PDB file of C-alpha atoms in Angstrom:
ATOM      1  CA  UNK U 246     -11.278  44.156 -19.632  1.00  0.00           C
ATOM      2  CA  UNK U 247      -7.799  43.555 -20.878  1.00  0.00           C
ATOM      3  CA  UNK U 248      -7.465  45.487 -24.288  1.00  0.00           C
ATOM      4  CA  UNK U 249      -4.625  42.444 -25.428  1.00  0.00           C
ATOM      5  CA  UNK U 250      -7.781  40.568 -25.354  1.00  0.00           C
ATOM      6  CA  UNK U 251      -9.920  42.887 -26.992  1.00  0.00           C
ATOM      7  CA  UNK U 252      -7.549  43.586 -29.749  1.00  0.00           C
ATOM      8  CA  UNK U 253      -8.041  40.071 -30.859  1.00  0.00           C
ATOM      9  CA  UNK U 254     -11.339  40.411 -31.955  1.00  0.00           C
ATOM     10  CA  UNK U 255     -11.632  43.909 -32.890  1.00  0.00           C
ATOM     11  CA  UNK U 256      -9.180  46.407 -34.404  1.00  0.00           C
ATOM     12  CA  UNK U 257      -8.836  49.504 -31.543  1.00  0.00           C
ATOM     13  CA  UNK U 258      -9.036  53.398 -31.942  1.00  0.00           C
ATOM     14  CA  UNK U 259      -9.258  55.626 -29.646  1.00  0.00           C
ATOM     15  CA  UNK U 260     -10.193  58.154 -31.798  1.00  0.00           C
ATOM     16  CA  UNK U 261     -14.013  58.304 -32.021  1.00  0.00           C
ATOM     17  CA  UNK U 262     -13.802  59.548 -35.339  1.00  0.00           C
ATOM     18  CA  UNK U 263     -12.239  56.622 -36.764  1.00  0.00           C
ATOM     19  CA  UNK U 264     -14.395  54.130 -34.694  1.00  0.00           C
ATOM     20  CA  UNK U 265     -17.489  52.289 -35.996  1.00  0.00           C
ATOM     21  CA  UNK U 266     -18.805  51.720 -32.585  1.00  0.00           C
ATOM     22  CA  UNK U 267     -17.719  52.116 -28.674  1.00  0.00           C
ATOM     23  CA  UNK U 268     -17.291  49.971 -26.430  1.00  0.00           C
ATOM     24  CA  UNK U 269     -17.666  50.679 -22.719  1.00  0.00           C
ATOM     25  CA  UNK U 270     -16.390  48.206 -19.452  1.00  0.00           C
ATOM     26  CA  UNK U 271     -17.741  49.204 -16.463  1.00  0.00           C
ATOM     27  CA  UNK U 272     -18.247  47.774 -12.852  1.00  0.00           C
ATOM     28  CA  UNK U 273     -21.810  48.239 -11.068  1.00  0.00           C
ATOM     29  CA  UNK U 274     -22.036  50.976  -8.310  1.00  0.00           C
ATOM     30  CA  UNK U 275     -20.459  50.667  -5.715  1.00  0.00           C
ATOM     31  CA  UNK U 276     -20.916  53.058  -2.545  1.00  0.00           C
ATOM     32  CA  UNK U 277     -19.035  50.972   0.076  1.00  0.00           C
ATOM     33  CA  UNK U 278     -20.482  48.368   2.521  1.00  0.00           C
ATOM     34  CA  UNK U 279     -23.068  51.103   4.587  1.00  0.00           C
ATOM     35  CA  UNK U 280     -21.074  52.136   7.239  1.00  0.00           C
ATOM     36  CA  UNK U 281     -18.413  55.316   7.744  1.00  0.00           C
ATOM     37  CA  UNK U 282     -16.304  55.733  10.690  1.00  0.00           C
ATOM     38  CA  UNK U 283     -15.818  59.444  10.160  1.00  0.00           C
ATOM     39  CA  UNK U 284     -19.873  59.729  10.671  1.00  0.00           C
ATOM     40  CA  UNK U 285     -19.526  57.863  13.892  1.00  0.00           C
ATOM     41  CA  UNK U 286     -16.303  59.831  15.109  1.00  0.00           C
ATOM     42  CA  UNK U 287     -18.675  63.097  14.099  1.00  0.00           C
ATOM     43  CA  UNK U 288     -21.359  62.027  16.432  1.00  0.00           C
ATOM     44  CA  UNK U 289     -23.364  60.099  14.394  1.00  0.00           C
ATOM     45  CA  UNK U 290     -24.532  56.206  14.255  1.00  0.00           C
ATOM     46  CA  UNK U 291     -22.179  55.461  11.599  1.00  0.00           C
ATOM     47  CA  UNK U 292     -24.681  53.329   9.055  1.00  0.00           C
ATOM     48  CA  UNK U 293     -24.777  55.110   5.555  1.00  0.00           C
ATOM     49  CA  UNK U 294     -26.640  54.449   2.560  1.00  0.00           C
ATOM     50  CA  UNK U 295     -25.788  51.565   0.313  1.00  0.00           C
ATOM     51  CA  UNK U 296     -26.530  52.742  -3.204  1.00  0.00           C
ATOM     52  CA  UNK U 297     -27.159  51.472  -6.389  1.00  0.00           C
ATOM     53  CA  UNK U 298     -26.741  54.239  -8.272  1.00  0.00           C
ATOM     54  CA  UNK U 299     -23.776  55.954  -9.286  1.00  0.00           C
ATOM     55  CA  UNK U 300     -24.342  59.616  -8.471  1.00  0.00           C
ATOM     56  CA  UNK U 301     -24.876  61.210  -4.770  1.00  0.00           C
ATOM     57  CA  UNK U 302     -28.057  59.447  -3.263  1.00  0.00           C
ATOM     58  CA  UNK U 303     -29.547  61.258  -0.194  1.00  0.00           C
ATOM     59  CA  UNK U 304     -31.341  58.461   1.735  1.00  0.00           C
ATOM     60  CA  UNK U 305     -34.893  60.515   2.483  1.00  0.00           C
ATOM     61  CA  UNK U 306     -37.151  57.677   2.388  1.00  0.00           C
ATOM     62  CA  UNK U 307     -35.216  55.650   4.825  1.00  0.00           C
ATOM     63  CA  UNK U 308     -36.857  54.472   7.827  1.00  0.00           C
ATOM     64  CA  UNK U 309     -36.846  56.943  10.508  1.00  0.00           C
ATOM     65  CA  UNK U 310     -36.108  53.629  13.199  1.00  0.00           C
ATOM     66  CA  UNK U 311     -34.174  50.894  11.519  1.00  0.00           C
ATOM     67  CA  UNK U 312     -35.088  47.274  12.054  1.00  0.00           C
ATOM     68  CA  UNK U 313     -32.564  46.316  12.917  1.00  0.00           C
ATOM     69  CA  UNK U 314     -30.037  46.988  16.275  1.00  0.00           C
ATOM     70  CA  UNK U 315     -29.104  45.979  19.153  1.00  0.00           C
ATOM     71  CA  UNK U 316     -25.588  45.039  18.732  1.00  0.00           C
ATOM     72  CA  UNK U 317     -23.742  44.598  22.226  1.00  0.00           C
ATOM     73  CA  UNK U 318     -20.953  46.496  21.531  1.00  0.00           C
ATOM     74  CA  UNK U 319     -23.457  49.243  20.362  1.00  0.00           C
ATOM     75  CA  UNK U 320     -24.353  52.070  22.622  1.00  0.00           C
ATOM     76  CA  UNK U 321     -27.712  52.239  20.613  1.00  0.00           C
ATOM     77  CA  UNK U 322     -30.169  50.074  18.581  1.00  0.00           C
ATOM     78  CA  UNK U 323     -31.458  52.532  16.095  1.00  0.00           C
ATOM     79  CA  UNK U 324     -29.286  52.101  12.751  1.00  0.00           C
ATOM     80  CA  UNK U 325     -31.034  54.623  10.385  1.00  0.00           C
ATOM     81  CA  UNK U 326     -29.329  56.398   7.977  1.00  0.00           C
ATOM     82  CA  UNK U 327     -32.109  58.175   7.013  1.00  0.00           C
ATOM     83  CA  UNK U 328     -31.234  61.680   5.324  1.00  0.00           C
ATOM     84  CA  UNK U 329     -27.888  60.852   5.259  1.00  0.00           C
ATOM     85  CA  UNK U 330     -25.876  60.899   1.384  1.00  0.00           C
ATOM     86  CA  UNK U 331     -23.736  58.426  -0.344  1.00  0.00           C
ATOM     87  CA  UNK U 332     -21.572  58.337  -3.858  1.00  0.00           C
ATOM     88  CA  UNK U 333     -20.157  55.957  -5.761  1.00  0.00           C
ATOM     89  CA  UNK U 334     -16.497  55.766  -5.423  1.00  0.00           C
ATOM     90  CA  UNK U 335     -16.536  54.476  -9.424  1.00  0.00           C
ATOM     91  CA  UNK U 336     -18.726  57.444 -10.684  1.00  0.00           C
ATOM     92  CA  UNK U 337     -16.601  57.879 -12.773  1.00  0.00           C
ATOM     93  CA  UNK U 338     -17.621  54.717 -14.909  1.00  0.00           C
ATOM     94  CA  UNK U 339     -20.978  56.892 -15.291  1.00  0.00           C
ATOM     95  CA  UNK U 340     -19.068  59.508 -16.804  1.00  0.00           C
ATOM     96  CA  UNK U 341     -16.710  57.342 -19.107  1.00  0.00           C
ATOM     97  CA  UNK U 342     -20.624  56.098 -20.465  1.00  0.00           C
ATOM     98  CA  UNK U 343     -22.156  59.531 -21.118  1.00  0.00           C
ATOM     99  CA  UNK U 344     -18.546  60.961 -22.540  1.00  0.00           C
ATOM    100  CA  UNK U 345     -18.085  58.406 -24.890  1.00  0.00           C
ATOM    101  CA  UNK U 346     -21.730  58.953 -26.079  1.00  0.00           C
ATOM    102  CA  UNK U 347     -21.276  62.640 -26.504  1.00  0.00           C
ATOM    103  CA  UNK U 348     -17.889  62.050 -28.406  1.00  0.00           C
ATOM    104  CA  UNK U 349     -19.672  58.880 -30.450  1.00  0.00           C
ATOM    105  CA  UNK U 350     -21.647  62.015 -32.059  1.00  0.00           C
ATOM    106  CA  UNK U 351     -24.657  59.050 -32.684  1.00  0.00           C
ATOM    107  CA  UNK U 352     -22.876  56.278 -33.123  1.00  0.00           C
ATOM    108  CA  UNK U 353     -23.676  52.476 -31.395  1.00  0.00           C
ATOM    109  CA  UNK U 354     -22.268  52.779 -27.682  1.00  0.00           C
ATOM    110  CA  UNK U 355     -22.403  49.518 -26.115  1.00  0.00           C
ATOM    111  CA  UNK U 356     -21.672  49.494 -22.540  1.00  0.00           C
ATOM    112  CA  UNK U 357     -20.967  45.996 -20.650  1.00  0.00           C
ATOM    113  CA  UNK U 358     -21.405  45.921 -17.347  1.00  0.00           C
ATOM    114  CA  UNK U 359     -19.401  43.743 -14.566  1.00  0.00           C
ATOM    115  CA  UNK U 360     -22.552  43.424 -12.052  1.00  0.00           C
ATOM    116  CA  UNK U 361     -21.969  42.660  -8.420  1.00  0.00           C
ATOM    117  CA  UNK U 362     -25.485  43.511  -7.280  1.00  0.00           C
ATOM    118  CA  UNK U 363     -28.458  45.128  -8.692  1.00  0.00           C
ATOM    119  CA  UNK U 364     -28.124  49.028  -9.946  1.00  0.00           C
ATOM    120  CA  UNK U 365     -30.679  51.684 -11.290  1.00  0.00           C
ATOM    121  CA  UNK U 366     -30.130  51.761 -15.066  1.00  0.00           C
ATOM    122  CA  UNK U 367     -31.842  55.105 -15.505  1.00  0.00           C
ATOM    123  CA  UNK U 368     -28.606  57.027 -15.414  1.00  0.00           C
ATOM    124  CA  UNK U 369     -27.215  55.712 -18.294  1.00  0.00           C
ATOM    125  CA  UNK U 370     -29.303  53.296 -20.465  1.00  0.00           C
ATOM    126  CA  UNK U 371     -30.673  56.171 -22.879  1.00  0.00           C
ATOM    127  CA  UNK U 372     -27.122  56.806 -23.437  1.00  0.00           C
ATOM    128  CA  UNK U 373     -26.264  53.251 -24.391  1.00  0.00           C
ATOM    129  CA  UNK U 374     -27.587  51.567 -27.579  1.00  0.00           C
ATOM    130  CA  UNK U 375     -26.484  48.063 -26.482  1.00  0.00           C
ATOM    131  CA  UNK U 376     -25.740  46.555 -22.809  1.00  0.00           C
ATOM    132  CA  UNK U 377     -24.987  43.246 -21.662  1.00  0.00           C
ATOM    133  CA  UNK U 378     -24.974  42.175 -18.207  1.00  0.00           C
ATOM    134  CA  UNK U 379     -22.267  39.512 -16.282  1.00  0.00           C
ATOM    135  CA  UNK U 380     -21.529  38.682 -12.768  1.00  0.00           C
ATOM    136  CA  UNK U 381     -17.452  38.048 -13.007  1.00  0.00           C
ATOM    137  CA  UNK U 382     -17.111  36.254 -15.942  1.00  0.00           C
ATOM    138  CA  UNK U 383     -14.324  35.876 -18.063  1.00  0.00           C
ATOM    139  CA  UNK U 384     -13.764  38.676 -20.205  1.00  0.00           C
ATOM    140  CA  UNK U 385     -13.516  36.540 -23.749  1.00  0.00           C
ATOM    141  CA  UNK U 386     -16.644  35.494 -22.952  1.00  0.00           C
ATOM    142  CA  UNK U 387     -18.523  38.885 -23.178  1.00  0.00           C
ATOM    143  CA  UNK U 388     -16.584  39.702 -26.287  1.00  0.00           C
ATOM    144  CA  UNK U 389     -17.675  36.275 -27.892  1.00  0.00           C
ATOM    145  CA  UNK U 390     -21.082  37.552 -27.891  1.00  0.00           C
ATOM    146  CA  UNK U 391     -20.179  40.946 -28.995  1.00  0.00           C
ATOM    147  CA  UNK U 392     -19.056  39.522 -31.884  1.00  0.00           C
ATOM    148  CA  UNK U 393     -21.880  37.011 -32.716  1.00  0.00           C
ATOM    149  CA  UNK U 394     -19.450  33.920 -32.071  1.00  0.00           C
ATOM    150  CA  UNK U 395     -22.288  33.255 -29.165  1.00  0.00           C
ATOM    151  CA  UNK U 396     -25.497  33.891 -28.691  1.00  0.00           C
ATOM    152  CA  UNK U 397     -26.840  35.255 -25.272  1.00  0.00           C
ATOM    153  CA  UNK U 398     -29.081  33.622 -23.335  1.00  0.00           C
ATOM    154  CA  UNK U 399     -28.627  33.881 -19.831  1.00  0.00           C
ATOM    155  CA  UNK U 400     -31.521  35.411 -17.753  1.00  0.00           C
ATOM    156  CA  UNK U 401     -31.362  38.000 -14.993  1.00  0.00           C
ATOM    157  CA  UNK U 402     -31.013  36.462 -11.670  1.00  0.00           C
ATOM    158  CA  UNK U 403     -32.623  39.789  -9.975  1.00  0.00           C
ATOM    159  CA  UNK U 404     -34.622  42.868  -9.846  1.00  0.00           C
ATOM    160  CA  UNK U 405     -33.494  45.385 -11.450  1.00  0.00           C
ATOM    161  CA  UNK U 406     -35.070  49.162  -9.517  1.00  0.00           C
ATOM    162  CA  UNK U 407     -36.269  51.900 -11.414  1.00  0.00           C
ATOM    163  CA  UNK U 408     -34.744  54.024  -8.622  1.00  0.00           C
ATOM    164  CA  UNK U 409     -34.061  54.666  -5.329  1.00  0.00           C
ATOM    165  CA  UNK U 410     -36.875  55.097  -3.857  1.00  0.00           C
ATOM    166  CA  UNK U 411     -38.185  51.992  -4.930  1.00  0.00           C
ATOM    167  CA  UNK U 412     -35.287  50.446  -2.816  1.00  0.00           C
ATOM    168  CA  UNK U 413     -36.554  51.950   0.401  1.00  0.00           C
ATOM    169  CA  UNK U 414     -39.699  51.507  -0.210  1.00  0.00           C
ATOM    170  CA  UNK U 415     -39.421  47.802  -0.797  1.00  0.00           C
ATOM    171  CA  UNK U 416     -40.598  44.795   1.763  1.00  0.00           C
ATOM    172  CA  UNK U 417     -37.331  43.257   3.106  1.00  0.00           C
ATOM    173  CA  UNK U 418     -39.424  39.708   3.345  1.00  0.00           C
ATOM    174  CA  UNK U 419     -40.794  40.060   0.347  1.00  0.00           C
ATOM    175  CA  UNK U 420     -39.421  38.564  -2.989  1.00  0.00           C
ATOM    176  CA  UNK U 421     -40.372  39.774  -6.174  1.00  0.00           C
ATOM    177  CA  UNK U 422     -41.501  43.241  -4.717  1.00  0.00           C
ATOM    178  CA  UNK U 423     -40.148  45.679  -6.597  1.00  0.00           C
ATOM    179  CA  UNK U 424     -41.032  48.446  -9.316  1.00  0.00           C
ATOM    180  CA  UNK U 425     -38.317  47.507 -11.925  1.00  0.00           C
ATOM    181  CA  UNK U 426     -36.818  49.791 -14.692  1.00  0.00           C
ATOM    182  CA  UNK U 427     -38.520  49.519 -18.026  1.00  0.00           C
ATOM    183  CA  UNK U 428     -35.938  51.127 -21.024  1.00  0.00           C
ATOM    184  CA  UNK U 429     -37.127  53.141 -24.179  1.00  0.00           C
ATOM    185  CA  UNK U 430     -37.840  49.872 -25.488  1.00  0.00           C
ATOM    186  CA  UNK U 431     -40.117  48.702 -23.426  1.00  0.00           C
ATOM    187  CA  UNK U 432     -38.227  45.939 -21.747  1.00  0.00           C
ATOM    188  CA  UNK U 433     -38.707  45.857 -18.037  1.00  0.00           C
ATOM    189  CA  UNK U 434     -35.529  44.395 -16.097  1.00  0.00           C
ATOM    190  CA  UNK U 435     -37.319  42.229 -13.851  1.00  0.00           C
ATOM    191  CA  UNK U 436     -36.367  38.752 -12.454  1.00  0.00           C
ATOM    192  CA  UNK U 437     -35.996  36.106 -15.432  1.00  0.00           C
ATOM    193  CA  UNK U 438     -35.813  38.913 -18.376  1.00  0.00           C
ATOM    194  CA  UNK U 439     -32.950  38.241 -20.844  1.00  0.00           C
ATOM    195  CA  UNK U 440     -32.512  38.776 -24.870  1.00  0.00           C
ATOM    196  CA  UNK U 441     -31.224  36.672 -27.251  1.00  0.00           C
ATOM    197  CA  UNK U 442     -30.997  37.684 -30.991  1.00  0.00           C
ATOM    198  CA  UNK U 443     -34.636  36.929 -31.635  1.00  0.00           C
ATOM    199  CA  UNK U 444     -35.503  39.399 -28.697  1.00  0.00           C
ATOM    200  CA  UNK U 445     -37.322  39.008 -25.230  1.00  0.00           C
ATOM    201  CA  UNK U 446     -36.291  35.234 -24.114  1.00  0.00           C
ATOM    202  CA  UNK U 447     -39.328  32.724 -23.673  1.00  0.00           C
ATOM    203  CA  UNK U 448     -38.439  29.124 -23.043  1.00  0.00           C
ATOM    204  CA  UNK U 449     -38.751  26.409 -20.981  1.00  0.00           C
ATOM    205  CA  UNK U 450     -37.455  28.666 -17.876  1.00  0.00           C
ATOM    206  CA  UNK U 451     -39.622  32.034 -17.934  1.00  0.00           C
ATOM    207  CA  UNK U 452     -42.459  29.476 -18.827  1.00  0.00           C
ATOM    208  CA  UNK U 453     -41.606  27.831 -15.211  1.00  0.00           C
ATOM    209  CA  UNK U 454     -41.153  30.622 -13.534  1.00  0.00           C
ATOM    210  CA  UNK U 455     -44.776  31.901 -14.867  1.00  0.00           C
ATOM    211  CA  UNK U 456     -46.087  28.432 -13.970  1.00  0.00           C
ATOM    212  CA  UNK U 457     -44.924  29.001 -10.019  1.00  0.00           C
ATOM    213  CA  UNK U 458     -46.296  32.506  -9.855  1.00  0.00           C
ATOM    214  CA  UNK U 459     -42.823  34.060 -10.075  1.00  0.00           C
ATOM    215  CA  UNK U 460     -42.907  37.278 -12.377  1.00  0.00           C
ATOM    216  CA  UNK U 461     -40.088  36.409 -15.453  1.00  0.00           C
TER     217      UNK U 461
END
């Protein structure tokens, strides 16, 4: 987020004592595309976790024999990276969210995210009293409906897990499969949930997606 921009709608501090409220930019996890050429040059198959959590994942519910293998430039055809670890390289966007809560001494924290594929919400979300959700869009946009100038309405476009496990444990072919999060409020983060001012969003769209047997 480019603070030029956010300085036109709100008037900065970075002094938590002087601030009404925080707010918090951050980018989804991201542990790198699942393979590491230092594990291969050590022996090993190569293929690492890909998280979607922020802190050091240790892949123990992996398969034992992938599914997938049999590349021809591949000595092998068993891809598991089962027991194997993986972190973040932006953990530190975790931190920056449980910091600023700490130094908000109770005061609103409202974390945005910049989402580039689904993440486990439980590290953070108790820590955050607001958080809204985009996939690349501008940043004046976001801060519009900070500010009330818009009201949200979009709808999530995926699951959202309640951990890690639930992403191993999950049927590849599948949709719709997975044990979501559910917050403090109550709000599970499933396909099709969103909030607008009012609260949980029903219209026309969750009612179709209800009416096809896909879980809103």
């Amino acid at each position: 987020m480019n603070i030029e921009t956010v300085k036109k709608y709100f008037k900065v501090t970075e002094n938590p004592d002087e601030a009404d409220y925080a707010l918090v930019f951050i980018n989804s996890p991201n542990s790198g595309g699942g393979y590491n050429s230092d594990d291969a040059k050590n022996g090993g198959n190569g293929y690492v976790p890909v998280s979607l959590q922020y802190q050091k994942y240790m892949a123990t519910d992996a398969r034992a024999t992938s599914i997938a293998g049999g590349d021809p430039l591949e000595k092998f055809t068993n891809r598991t990276y089962k027991d194997k670890s993986a972190t973040a390289i932006n953990v530190t966007d975790l931190a920056m969210v449980n910091d600023t809560y700490a130094k908000m001494k109770g005061k609103p924290v409202i974390v945005s995210v910049n989402m580039a594929n689904p993440m486990v919400f439980s590290e953070f979300e108790k820590n955050a009293n607001a958080i809204v959700v985009d996939f690349g869009v501008q940043g004046q946009a976001t801060l519009d409906i900070l500010t009330g100038n818009s009201e949200p309405s979009a709808l999530l476009p995926l699951q959202m897990p309640a951990d890690m496990h639930t992403v191993e444990k999950q049927f590849e072919d599948v949709p719709h499969d997975m044990k979501c999060y559910v917050d403090d409020q109550g709000n599970t983060y499933d396909f099709g949930f969103g909030l607008n001012w009012k609260g949980v969003i029903n219209d026309a769209r969750t009612a179709k997606y209800k009416k096809t047997g896909v879980k809103p």
